[in-house]
Amino acid sequence: NSSTFNSVCGCHIVTPTPRLLTMMMLGILAFLLWQGLLLPPHGRGTEAFSPAARLACRTAGPRDGAAGYSGTRLFSSPPTRERPPAGSPPGSVAGGGGPRGPPAGGGGPPGGGGGPPPQTAAQKLLEVVLDAAFGLLYVGDDIGLRDSSKNLRVLWTRAILNRLGKIDDPVAFQLLPERTRWIVDALVDGGLLPDSVVEKLDWIVRRTNFIDGQLDSFLDESSSDGDDDGSRRQVLVLGSGYDTRCLRYGDRADFFCVDLPAVAENSRRVVERYLPPGARPPAFVPFDLNDAAAGGSLLGAAAGRGLVVDGSVPTMVLCEAVLFYLEPGAARAVTSELFSGLPGARFCLTDNLSKVGVVPGGGPEGPPNVAARARCAAWLGDNGRDLVEHDSIWGGAIHFVGASSSLGREG
């Protein structure tokens, strides 16, 4: 509201109109995108990488082709446009991001220890500014959204990438407030996003298309496996935030969206407001994944919301940029419980795997991109899983993983 805005700006005279607020927000978003600061730390650069990871980023070899993508959508899509070709975005390589390396900016996977690297004073100030800026985007929104701007930044970024034709996610735009979503069109149509800015978002494009491709494969393969329960499938999404797959694919599987209690509640309200009539709503599972380190059961919480854990229903687990934010003990506990407690399940992870023992950089296995695949395959093998598809960027700092059960479906 205007009193909050006045307090933030230190102004007690002028009460801005909604139009003035959104125009100011447009300028703020353009500046943040230009500086590469729109994304949370996990989506920016390598300054906080370990020395080995930074070296790997400079020495990695070329990458293999990336998975294609498509998706069943419950919302009407914008006019048909040409999809980006399969393979890497211009200039990217596995482990290095091309000659220019990963996007510039702070953050990135830590060189060890628990959770993201400690924030500097400047980063803390930036977070305050971002929270205030994204609060302006939701002024007057009847849903009364209250959430960390990190989740909102990802949602707005996906809406922008869809508008640019980089990903196929029209739902992201529809989840934005009706009063301010026009900013996305203004940023794109107004020429405020030069190529240098869009290139910084390439890794978001790649991970989105990889996950969608893995999910498509799972749904296609499990639709004709002859189970007695017909076409029932289920998808468990870790750290779901405002992920739109529960809407884009919601007519093909039951979705269970796991996140912090406050985030899960906010996401439920956003999704229910835009859920088409007759569509199946996802189940939201309020659970702090860091509690797994102290014995908390993720599968117990999800089963309480209806997830079938005995292997009788085809299941896929999605983990998109989540393990990076967990304490090492929690990351190991979560993955261990999922591998042992979901017989026959498929997995898709696009994440930093250092906290489960898959370290980046080259070694006896070969250069960084080769070593990343070998180490990931070994980790999965130790947990009864086969590596189905793999890609990596930034010297193995981030893995794109598709995995299945080594024993096949049970039950």
C-alpha positions as a LaTeX table, in Angstrom:
\begin{tabular}{lrrr}
\hline
Residue & $x$ (\AA) & $y$ (\AA) & $z$ (\AA) \\
\hline
Asn1 & 0.00 & 0.00 & 0.00 \\
Ser2 & 1.01 & 3.64 & $-0.32$ \\
Ser3 & 1.96 & 4.04 & 3.36 \\
Thr4 & 4.41 & 1.15 & 3.03 \\
Phe5 & 5.85 & 2.69 & $-0.11$ \\
Asn6 & 6.23 & 6.06 & 1.61 \\
Ser7 & 7.99 & 4.43 & 4.55 \\
Val8 & 10.40 & 2.55 & 2.28 \\
Cys9 & 11.21 & 5.62 & 0.24 \\
Gly10 & 11.46 & 7.97 & 3.20 \\
Cys11 & 8.80 & 10.17 & 1.68 \\
His12 & 5.71 & 11.33 & 3.55 \\
Ile13 & 4.31 & 13.86 & 1.09 \\
Val14 & 3.57 & 12.26 & $-2.27$ \\
Thr15 & 1.19 & 9.31 & $-2.48$ \\
Pro16 & 2.00 & 7.48 & $-5.74$ \\
Thr17 & $-0.72$ & 6.26 & $-8.04$ \\
Pro18 & $-0.78$ & 2.59 & $-9.11$ \\
Arg19 & 0.37 & 3.64 & $-12.58$ \\
Leu20 & 3.32 & 5.54 & $-11.17$ \\
Leu21 & 4.24 & 2.55 & $-9.01$ \\
Thr22 & 4.26 & 0.18 & $-11.96$ \\
Met23 & 6.28 & 2.59 & $-14.11$ \\
Met24 & 8.85 & 2.81 & $-11.33$ \\
Met25 & 8.81 & $-0.98$ & $-11.06$ \\
Leu26 & 9.47 & $-1.29$ & $-14.79$ \\
Gly27 & 12.60 & 0.78 & $-14.38$ \\
Ile28 & 13.73 & $-1.25$ & $-11.38$ \\
Leu29 & 13.23 & $-4.57$ & $-13.17$ \\
Ala30 & 15.09 & $-3.35$ & $-16.24$ \\
Phe31 & 18.01 & $-2.25$ & $-14.06$ \\
Leu32 & 18.09 & $-5.54$ & $-12.13$ \\
Leu33 & 18.03 & $-7.57$ & $-15.33$ \\
Trp34 & 20.76 & $-5.41$ & $-16.84$ \\
Gln35 & 22.95 & $-6.01$ & $-13.80$ \\
Gly36 & 22.14 & $-9.74$ & $-13.69$ \\
Leu37 & 20.65 & $-9.36$ & $-10.21$ \\
Leu38 & 17.08 & $-10.50$ & $-10.82$ \\
Leu39 & 17.79 & $-14.11$ & $-9.85$ \\
Pro40 & 18.61 & $-15.48$ & $-6.41$ \\
Pro41 & 22.29 & $-16.29$ & $-5.75$ \\
His42 & 22.03 & $-19.84$ & $-7.16$ \\
Gly43 & 21.29 & $-18.37$ & $-10.58$ \\
Arg44 & 24.29 & $-16.08$ & $-10.78$ \\
Gly45 & 27.91 & $-16.64$ & $-11.63$ \\
Thr46 & 30.86 & $-18.23$ & $-9.91$ \\
Glu47 & 32.45 & $-15.70$ & $-7.59$ \\
Ala48 & 31.50 & $-17.86$ & $-4.59$ \\
Phe49 & 32.61 & $-21.14$ & $-6.20$ \\
Ser50 & 35.55 & $-22.99$ & $-4.75$ \\
Pro51 & 38.90 & $-22.38$ & $-6.53$ \\
Ala52 & 38.62 & $-25.85$ & $-8.10$ \\
Ala53 & 35.19 & $-25.10$ & $-9.50$ \\
Arg54 & 36.32 & $-21.74$ & $-10.88$ \\
Leu55 & 39.26 & $-23.46$ & $-12.59$ \\
Ala56 & 36.93 & $-26.12$ & $-13.98$ \\
Cys57 & 34.75 & $-23.41$ & $-15.48$ \\
Arg58 & 37.71 & $-22.22$ & $-17.52$ \\
Thr59 & 38.95 & $-25.65$ & $-18.65$ \\
Ala60 & 35.80 & $-27.66$ & $-19.43$ \\
Gly61 & 35.22 & $-29.15$ & $-22.85$ \\
Pro62 & 32.14 & $-29.02$ & $-25.12$ \\
Arg63 & 28.80 & $-30.37$ & $-23.97$ \\
Asp64 & 26.48 & $-32.95$ & $-25.45$ \\
Gly65 & 23.06 & $-32.01$ & $-26.80$ \\
Ala66 & 20.30 & $-31.14$ & $-24.37$ \\
Ala67 & 16.92 & $-32.76$ & $-24.13$ \\
Gly68 & 14.02 & $-31.34$ & $-26.08$ \\
Tyr69 & 10.80 & $-30.32$ & $-24.43$ \\
Ser70 & 7.08 & $-29.99$ & $-24.74$ \\
Gly71 & 4.23 & $-29.81$ & $-22.28$ \\
Thr72 & 0.51 & $-30.29$ & $-21.88$ \\
Arg73 & $-0.94$ & $-26.97$ & $-20.79$ \\
Leu74 & $-4.20$ & $-26.20$ & $-19.05$ \\
Phe75 & $-4.03$ & $-22.55$ & $-20.08$ \\
Ser76 & $-4.29$ & $-21.12$ & $-23.55$ \\
Ser77 & $-0.88$ & $-20.34$ & $-25.03$ \\
Pro78 & 0.20 & $-17.23$ & $-26.92$ \\
Pro79 & 0.41 & $-17.33$ & $-30.75$ \\
Thr80 & 2.52 & $-20.19$ & $-32.08$ \\
Arg81 & 6.18 & $-19.35$ & $-32.42$ \\
Glu82 & 9.28 & $-21.20$ & $-33.46$ \\
Arg83 & 10.89 & $-23.08$ & $-30.62$ \\
Pro84 & 14.60 & $-22.75$ & $-29.95$ \\
Pro85 & 16.63 & $-25.49$ & $-31.62$ \\
Ala86 & 17.74 & $-28.51$ & $-29.61$ \\
Gly87 & 21.14 & $-28.33$ & $-28.05$ \\
Ser88 & 22.90 & $-25.64$ & $-26.11$ \\
Pro89 & 22.10 & $-21.93$ & $-26.15$ \\
Pro90 & 24.57 & $-19.88$ & $-28.20$ \\
Gly91 & 28.08 & $-20.06$ & $-26.83$ \\
Ser92 & 27.40 & $-22.45$ & $-23.94$ \\
Val93 & 29.48 & $-25.51$ & $-23.14$ \\
Ala94 & 29.22 & $-28.07$ & $-20.40$ \\
Gly95 & 31.34 & $-26.85$ & $-17.60$ \\
Gly96 & 32.18 & $-23.44$ & $-18.89$ \\
Gly97 & 29.35 & $-21.44$ & $-20.41$ \\
Gly98 & 31.44 & $-20.87$ & $-23.53$ \\
Pro99 & 34.40 & $-18.55$ & $-23.86$ \\
Arg100 & 32.71 & $-15.93$ & $-21.73$ \\
Gly101 & 32.14 & $-18.39$ & $-18.83$ \\
Pro102 & 29.10 & $-18.39$ & $-16.53$ \\
Pro103 & 26.98 & $-15.27$ & $-16.07$ \\
Ala104 & 28.63 & $-12.49$ & $-14.14$ \\
Gly105 & 27.44 & $-11.70$ & $-10.66$ \\
Gly106 & 27.69 & $-12.97$ & $-7.11$ \\
Gly107 & 26.56 & $-16.28$ & $-5.69$ \\
Gly108 & 26.79 & $-19.72$ & $-7.17$ \\
Pro109 & 27.33 & $-23.04$ & $-5.45$ \\
Pro110 & 29.42 & $-22.81$ & $-2.30$ \\
Gly111 & 32.82 & $-24.38$ & $-2.03$ \\
Gly112 & 31.61 & $-26.61$ & 0.80 \\
Gly113 & 29.91 & $-26.07$ & 4.13 \\
Gly114 & 26.21 & $-25.75$ & 4.74 \\
Gly115 & 23.73 & $-23.71$ & 2.81 \\
Pro116 & 24.42 & $-20.79$ & 0.49 \\
Pro117 & 27.55 & $-18.72$ & 1.11 \\
Pro118 & 27.18 & $-15.96$ & 3.73 \\
Gln119 & 25.84 & $-12.70$ & 2.32 \\
Thr120 & 27.99 & $-9.60$ & 2.28 \\
Ala121 & 26.62 & $-6.31$ & 3.57 \\
Ala122 & 26.01 & $-5.20$ & $-0.01$ \\
Gln123 & 24.10 & $-8.40$ & $-0.80$ \\
Lys124 & 21.97 & $-8.01$ & 2.31 \\
Leu125 & 21.12 & $-4.46$ & 1.26 \\
Leu126 & 20.28 & $-5.72$ & $-2.21$ \\
Glu127 & 17.90 & $-8.29$ & $-0.74$ \\
Val128 & 16.10 & $-5.55$ & 1.19 \\
Val129 & 15.78 & $-3.48$ & $-1.99$ \\
Leu130 & 14.55 & $-6.50$ & $-3.98$ \\
Asp131 & 11.97 & $-7.41$ & $-1.35$ \\
Ala132 & 10.68 & $-3.84$ & $-1.39$ \\
Ala133 & 10.71 & $-3.71$ & $-5.20$ \\
Phe134 & 8.81 & $-6.94$ & $-5.61$ \\
Gly135 & 6.40 & $-5.83$ & $-2.93$ \\
Leu136 & 5.48 & $-2.92$ & $-5.23$ \\
Leu137 & 4.56 & $-5.39$ & $-7.96$ \\
Tyr138 & 1.90 & $-6.83$ & $-5.68$ \\
Val139 & 0.44 & $-3.59$ & $-4.36$ \\
Gly140 & $-3.34$ & $-3.86$ & $-4.62$ \\
Asp141 & $-3.28$ & $-7.55$ & $-5.51$ \\
Asp142 & $-6.31$ & $-9.14$ & $-3.89$ \\
Ile143 & $-4.50$ & $-12.34$ & $-2.98$ \\
Gly144 & $-2.39$ & $-10.50$ & $-0.42$ \\
Leu145 & 0.78 & $-12.35$ & $-1.37$ \\
Arg146 & 3.52 & $-12.33$ & 1.24 \\
Asp147 & 6.67 & $-14.16$ & 0.28 \\
Ser148 & 10.41 & $-13.91$ & $-0.17$ \\
Ser149 & 11.23 & $-12.16$ & $-3.39$ \\
Lys150 & 13.48 & $-15.09$ & $-4.38$ \\
Asn151 & 10.52 & $-17.23$ & $-5.40$ \\
Leu152 & 8.84 & $-14.28$ & $-7.08$ \\
Arg153 & 11.99 & $-13.44$ & $-9.05$ \\
Val154 & 12.01 & $-16.93$ & $-10.55$ \\
Leu155 & 8.33 & $-16.67$ & $-11.50$ \\
Trp156 & 8.78 & $-13.29$ & $-13.20$ \\
Thr157 & 11.94 & $-14.53$ & $-14.93$ \\
Arg158 & 10.04 & $-17.50$ & $-16.37$ \\
Ala159 & 7.30 & $-15.21$ & $-17.60$ \\
Ile160 & 9.91 & $-13.06$ & $-19.37$ \\
Leu161 & 11.65 & $-16.10$ & $-20.90$ \\
Asn162 & 8.33 & $-17.41$ & $-22.18$ \\
Arg163 & 7.57 & $-14.03$ & $-23.73$ \\
Leu164 & 10.98 & $-14.14$ & $-25.42$ \\
Gly165 & 10.19 & $-17.59$ & $-26.83$ \\
Lys166 & 12.99 & $-19.25$ & $-24.87$ \\
Ile167 & 10.78 & $-21.62$ & $-22.84$ \\
Asp168 & 7.24 & $-22.93$ & $-23.19$ \\
Asp169 & 5.58 & $-21.69$ & $-20.00$ \\
Pro170 & 2.64 & $-19.35$ & $-20.65$ \\
Val171 & 1.23 & $-20.18$ & $-17.22$ \\
Ala172 & 3.98 & $-18.18$ & $-15.49$ \\
Phe173 & 2.63 & $-14.97$ & $-17.00$ \\
Gln174 & $-0.90$ & $-15.80$ & $-15.90$ \\
Leu175 & 0.22 & $-16.27$ & $-12.30$ \\
Leu176 & 1.46 & $-12.68$ & $-12.17$ \\
Pro177 & $-0.79$ & $-9.89$ & $-10.78$ \\
Glu178 & $-3.18$ & $-8.63$ & $-13.43$ \\
Arg179 & $-2.34$ & $-5.02$ & $-12.63$ \\
Thr180 & 1.40 & $-5.33$ & $-13.19$ \\
Arg181 & 1.94 & $-8.25$ & $-15.58$ \\
Trp182 & 2.02 & $-5.79$ & $-18.49$ \\
Ile183 & 5.57 & $-4.98$ & $-17.36$ \\
Val184 & 6.73 & $-8.25$ & $-18.92$ \\
Asp185 & 5.49 & $-7.18$ & $-22.36$ \\
Ala186 & 6.93 & $-3.71$ & $-21.85$ \\
Leu187 & 10.38 & $-5.08$ & $-21.03$ \\
Val188 & 10.42 & $-7.32$ & $-24.11$ \\
Asp189 & 8.64 & $-5.10$ & $-26.63$ \\
Gly190 & 10.42 & $-1.98$ & $-25.40$ \\
Gly191 & 13.84 & $-3.39$ & $-26.23$ \\
Leu192 & 15.02 & $-3.18$ & $-22.60$ \\
Leu193 & 16.50 & $-6.67$ & $-22.65$ \\
Pro194 & 19.64 & $-6.76$ & $-24.83$ \\
Asp195 & 21.21 & $-10.07$ & $-25.80$ \\
Ser196 & 23.84 & $-9.76$ & $-23.06$ \\
Val197 & 21.04 & $-9.80$ & $-20.48$ \\
Val198 & 19.16 & $-12.70$ & $-22.03$ \\
Glu199 & 22.35 & $-14.76$ & $-22.25$ \\
Lys200 & 22.67 & $-14.57$ & $-18.46$ \\
Leu201 & 19.41 & $-16.51$ & $-18.25$ \\
Asp202 & 20.54 & $-19.33$ & $-20.56$ \\
Trp203 & 21.03 & $-21.77$ & $-17.70$ \\
Ile204 & 17.42 & $-21.24$ & $-16.58$ \\
Val205 & 16.32 & $-22.04$ & $-20.13$ \\
Arg206 & 18.42 & $-25.19$ & $-20.22$ \\
Arg207 & 17.28 & $-26.54$ & $-16.88$ \\
Thr208 & 13.61 & $-25.78$ & $-17.66$ \\
Asn209 & 13.74 & $-27.57$ & $-21.00$ \\
Phe210 & 15.67 & $-30.51$ & $-19.50$ \\
Ile211 & 13.10 & $-31.04$ & $-16.75$ \\
Asp212 & 10.16 & $-30.70$ & $-19.12$ \\
Gly213 & 11.78 & $-33.25$ & $-21.44$ \\
Gln214 & 12.33 & $-35.72$ & $-18.60$ \\
Leu215 & 8.78 & $-35.24$ & $-17.36$ \\
Asp216 & 7.38 & $-35.75$ & $-20.86$ \\
Ser217 & 9.33 & $-39.00$ & $-21.20$ \\
Phe218 & 8.09 & $-40.27$ & $-17.84$ \\
Leu219 & 4.46 & $-39.49$ & $-18.61$ \\
Asp220 & 4.64 & $-41.01$ & $-22.09$ \\
Glu221 & 6.36 & $-44.18$ & $-20.91$ \\
Ser222 & 4.10 & $-44.73$ & $-17.90$ \\
Ser223 & 0.85 & $-44.18$ & $-19.79$ \\
Ser224 & 0.91 & $-47.65$ & $-21.32$ \\
Asp225 & 2.53 & $-49.78$ & $-18.61$ \\
Gly226 & $-0.69$ & $-51.68$ & $-17.88$ \\
Asp227 & $-1.14$ & $-50.76$ & $-14.23$ \\
Asp228 & $-4.49$ & $-51.69$ & $-12.70$ \\
Asp229 & $-5.10$ & $-48.09$ & $-11.68$ \\
Gly230 & $-5.17$ & $-46.98$ & $-15.31$ \\
Ser231 & $-3.26$ & $-43.84$ & $-16.16$ \\
Arg232 & $-2.65$ & $-42.65$ & $-12.62$ \\
Arg233 & 0.81 & $-41.14$ & $-12.18$ \\
Gln234 & 2.26 & $-38.91$ & $-9.48$ \\
Val235 & 4.98 & $-36.27$ & $-9.42$ \\
Leu236 & 6.74 & $-35.08$ & $-6.26$ \\
Val237 & 8.22 & $-31.57$ & $-6.66$ \\
Leu238 & 10.83 & $-30.51$ & $-4.09$ \\
Gly239 & 11.12 & $-26.83$ & $-3.21$ \\
Ser240 & 8.31 & $-26.13$ & $-5.64$ \\
Gly241 & 7.87 & $-22.40$ & $-5.01$ \\
Tyr242 & 5.61 & $-21.15$ & $-7.80$ \\
Asp243 & 6.53 & $-23.93$ & $-10.22$ \\
Thr244 & 3.91 & $-24.12$ & $-12.98$ \\
Arg245 & 4.22 & $-27.78$ & $-13.93$ \\
Cys246 & 1.41 & $-28.72$ & $-11.55$ \\
Leu247 & $-0.80$ & $-26.64$ & $-13.88$ \\
Arg248 & 0.82 & $-27.36$ & $-17.23$ \\
Tyr249 & 0.82 & $-31.13$ & $-16.63$ \\
Gly250 & $-1.90$ & $-31.37$ & $-14.00$ \\
Asp251 & $-4.29$ & $-33.26$ & $-16.26$ \\
Arg252 & $-1.77$ & $-36.07$ & $-16.71$ \\
Ala253 & $-0.55$ & $-36.73$ & $-13.15$ \\
Asp254 & $-1.18$ & $-35.99$ & $-9.49$ \\
Phe255 & 1.26 & $-33.36$ & $-8.24$ \\
Phe256 & 2.63 & $-33.06$ & $-4.72$ \\
Cys257 & 4.39 & $-29.74$ & $-4.18$ \\
Val258 & 6.80 & $-29.55$ & $-1.23$ \\
Asp259 & 8.02 & $-26.28$ & 0.23 \\
Leu260 & 8.27 & $-24.29$ & 3.45 \\
Pro261 & 4.85 & $-23.91$ & 5.11 \\
Ala262 & 4.50 & $-20.19$ & 4.29 \\
Val263 & 5.56 & $-20.71$ & 0.66 \\
Ala264 & 3.30 & $-23.74$ & 0.23 \\
Glu265 & 0.32 & $-21.75$ & 1.51 \\
Asn266 & 1.06 & $-18.80$ & $-0.77$ \\
Ser267 & 1.49 & $-21.09$ & $-3.75$ \\
Arg268 & $-1.79$ & $-22.83$ & $-2.97$ \\
Arg269 & $-3.62$ & $-19.51$ & $-3.02$ \\
Val270 & $-2.02$ & $-18.42$ & $-6.29$ \\
Val271 & $-2.70$ & $-21.75$ & $-8.00$ \\
Glu272 & $-6.30$ & $-22.00$ & $-6.81$ \\
Arg273 & $-7.04$ & $-18.50$ & $-8.12$ \\
Tyr274 & $-5.94$ & $-19.44$ & $-11.63$ \\
Leu275 & $-6.91$ & $-23.13$ & $-11.71$ \\
Pro276 & $-9.27$ & $-23.78$ & $-14.63$ \\
Pro277 & $-12.69$ & $-25.20$ & $-13.74$ \\
Gly278 & $-12.63$ & $-28.98$ & $-13.41$ \\
Ala279 & $-8.85$ & $-29.23$ & $-13.24$ \\
Arg280 & $-7.25$ & $-31.35$ & $-10.53$ \\
Pro281 & $-5.61$ & $-29.18$ & $-7.87$ \\
Pro282 & $-2.15$ & $-30.21$ & $-6.71$ \\
Ala283 & $-1.50$ & $-31.25$ & $-3.13$ \\
Phe284 & 0.73 & $-28.83$ & $-1.22$ \\
Val285 & 3.05 & $-30.39$ & 1.35 \\
Pro286 & 4.33 & $-27.93$ & 3.99 \\
Phe287 & 7.72 & $-29.29$ & 5.00 \\
Asp288 & 11.11 & $-27.75$ & 5.75 \\
Leu289 & 13.61 & $-29.99$ & 3.95 \\
Asn290 & 16.33 & $-29.02$ & 6.42 \\
Asp291 & 14.32 & $-30.84$ & 9.10 \\
Ala292 & 15.33 & $-34.10$ & 7.41 \\
Ala293 & 18.76 & $-33.77$ & 9.01 \\
Ala294 & 17.12 & $-34.13$ & 12.44 \\
Gly295 & 14.99 & $-37.12$ & 11.45 \\
Gly296 & 12.04 & $-35.39$ & 9.81 \\
Ser297 & 10.40 & $-37.54$ & 7.14 \\
Leu298 & 9.67 & $-35.92$ & 3.79 \\
Leu299 & 7.86 & $-39.02$ & 2.54 \\
Gly300 & 5.85 & $-39.21$ & 5.75 \\
Ala301 & 4.67 & $-35.63$ & 5.20 \\
Ala302 & 3.90 & $-36.28$ & 1.54 \\
Ala303 & 2.11 & $-39.56$ & 2.26 \\
Gly304 & $-0.07$ & $-37.65$ & 4.70 \\
Arg305 & $-1.23$ & $-35.58$ & 1.71 \\
Gly306 & $-1.93$ & $-38.63$ & $-0.46$ \\
Leu307 & 1.38 & $-39.59$ & $-2.06$ \\
Val308 & 1.56 & $-43.37$ & $-2.65$ \\
Val309 & 4.97 & $-44.63$ & $-1.53$ \\
Asp310 & 4.70 & $-48.41$ & $-2.03$ \\
Gly311 & 5.72 & $-48.38$ & $-5.70$ \\
Ser312 & 2.25 & $-49.26$ & $-7.01$ \\
Val313 & 1.84 & $-45.89$ & $-8.77$ \\
Pro314 & 4.40 & $-44.65$ & $-11.33$ \\
Thr315 & 6.26 & $-41.82$ & $-9.60$ \\
Met316 & 8.69 & $-39.10$ & $-10.61$ \\
Val317 & 10.66 & $-36.78$ & $-8.32$ \\
Leu318 & 11.68 & $-33.31$ & $-9.53$ \\
Cys319 & 14.45 & $-31.41$ & $-7.75$ \\
Glu320 & 15.19 & $-28.04$ & $-9.37$ \\
Ala321 & 17.88 & $-25.92$ & $-7.69$ \\
Val322 & 16.99 & $-27.11$ & $-4.18$ \\
Leu323 & 19.90 & $-29.07$ & $-2.67$ \\
Phe324 & 22.12 & $-26.00$ & $-2.95$ \\
Tyr325 & 20.08 & $-24.27$ & $-0.24$ \\
Leu326 & 20.09 & $-27.19$ & 2.20 \\
Glu327 & 22.52 & $-28.09$ & 4.95 \\
Pro328 & 24.75 & $-31.00$ & 3.85 \\
Gly329 & 23.18 & $-33.40$ & 6.35 \\
Ala330 & 19.72 & $-32.49$ & 5.12 \\
Ala331 & 20.68 & $-32.90$ & 1.46 \\
Arg332 & 22.01 & $-36.39$ & 2.17 \\
Ala333 & 19.02 & $-37.34$ & 4.31 \\
Val334 & 16.47 & $-36.16$ & 1.74 \\
Thr335 & 18.08 & $-37.96$ & $-1.20$ \\
Ser336 & 18.66 & $-41.11$ & 0.84 \\
Glu337 & 15.03 & $-41.27$ & 1.96 \\
Leu338 & 13.75 & $-40.71$ & $-1.56$ \\
Phe339 & 16.02 & $-43.34$ & $-3.12$ \\
Ser340 & 15.18 & $-45.95$ & $-0.50$ \\
Gly341 & 11.53 & $-45.08$ & 0.09 \\
Leu342 & 10.19 & $-44.77$ & $-3.46$ \\
Pro343 & 10.74 & $-48.11$ & $-5.23$ \\
Gly344 & 10.78 & $-47.83$ & $-9.01$ \\
Ala345 & 10.60 & $-44.03$ & $-9.05$ \\
Arg346 & 12.15 & $-41.85$ & $-11.74$ \\
Phe347 & 14.24 & $-38.84$ & $-10.75$ \\
Cys348 & 15.13 & $-35.55$ & $-12.39$ \\
Leu349 & 17.58 & $-33.25$ & $-10.62$ \\
Thr350 & 18.99 & $-29.96$ & $-11.90$ \\
Asp351 & 21.13 & $-28.94$ & $-8.98$ \\
Asn352 & 24.50 & $-28.70$ & $-7.31$ \\
Leu353 & 25.39 & $-32.15$ & $-5.95$ \\
Ser354 & 28.46 & $-31.29$ & $-3.88$ \\
Lys355 & 26.61 & $-31.84$ & $-0.60$ \\
Val356 & 25.85 & $-35.45$ & $-1.52$ \\
Gly357 & 29.48 & $-36.09$ & $-2.47$ \\
Val358 & 29.50 & $-35.34$ & $-6.21$ \\
Val359 & 32.22 & $-32.69$ & $-6.37$ \\
Pro360 & 32.90 & $-30.53$ & $-9.45$ \\
Gly361 & 36.10 & $-30.29$ & $-11.47$ \\
Gly362 & 38.25 & $-32.67$ & $-13.47$ \\
Gly363 & 40.12 & $-35.68$ & $-12.13$ \\
Pro364 & 41.13 & $-39.25$ & $-12.91$ \\
Glu365 & 37.80 & $-39.73$ & $-14.70$ \\
Gly366 & 38.68 & $-37.06$ & $-17.26$ \\
Pro367 & 37.95 & $-33.36$ & $-17.90$ \\
Pro368 & 35.23 & $-31.66$ & $-15.83$ \\
Asn369 & 32.23 & $-32.59$ & $-17.99$ \\
Val370 & 33.35 & $-36.24$ & $-18.26$ \\
Ala371 & 34.20 & $-36.45$ & $-14.57$ \\
Ala372 & 30.86 & $-34.91$ & $-13.62$ \\
Arg373 & 28.96 & $-37.64$ & $-15.45$ \\
Ala374 & 31.12 & $-40.45$ & $-14.04$ \\
Arg375 & 30.82 & $-39.22$ & $-10.45$ \\
Cys376 & 27.09 & $-38.70$ & $-10.77$ \\
Ala377 & 26.64 & $-42.21$ & $-12.21$ \\
Ala378 & 28.68 & $-43.68$ & $-9.34$ \\
Trp379 & 26.60 & $-41.82$ & $-6.73$ \\
Leu380 & 23.36 & $-43.00$ & $-8.32$ \\
Gly381 & 24.68 & $-46.56$ & $-8.58$ \\
Asp382 & 25.45 & $-46.58$ & $-4.87$ \\
Asn383 & 21.79 & $-45.69$ & $-4.33$ \\
Gly384 & 20.28 & $-48.28$ & $-6.68$ \\
Arg385 & 19.67 & $-45.93$ & $-9.59$ \\
Asp386 & 20.83 & $-45.86$ & $-13.21$ \\
Leu387 & 21.86 & $-42.65$ & $-14.94$ \\
Val388 & 19.52 & $-42.22$ & $-17.92$ \\
Glu389 & 20.55 & $-38.80$ & $-19.13$ \\
His390 & 23.14 & $-36.28$ & $-17.95$ \\
Asp391 & 24.44 & $-32.82$ & $-18.72$ \\
Ser392 & 26.47 & $-30.36$ & $-16.68$ \\
Ile393 & 27.58 & $-26.75$ & $-16.70$ \\
Trp394 & 30.25 & $-24.70$ & $-14.97$ \\
Gly395 & 32.74 & $-27.53$ & $-14.58$ \\
Gly396 & 30.24 & $-29.91$ & $-13.01$ \\
Ala397 & 29.03 & $-27.35$ & $-10.47$ \\
Ile398 & 25.47 & $-27.85$ & $-11.74$ \\
His399 & 24.17 & $-31.23$ & $-12.94$ \\
Phe400 & 21.16 & $-32.01$ & $-15.10$ \\
Val401 & 20.27 & $-35.60$ & $-14.15$ \\
Gly402 & 17.69 & $-38.10$ & $-15.33$ \\
Ala403 & 17.71 & $-41.35$ & $-13.35$ \\
Ser404 & 15.65 & $-44.53$ & $-13.02$ \\
Ser405 & 15.57 & $-47.56$ & $-10.75$ \\
Ser406 & 18.26 & $-50.14$ & $-11.42$ \\
Leu407 & 15.80 & $-52.87$ & $-10.49$ \\
Gly408 & 12.89 & $-51.66$ & $-12.58$ \\
Arg409 & 9.43 & $-50.98$ & $-11.21$ \\
Glu410 & 8.47 & $-53.01$ & $-8.17$ \\
Gly411 & 5.13 & $-53.78$ & $-6.63$ \\
\hline
\end{tabular}
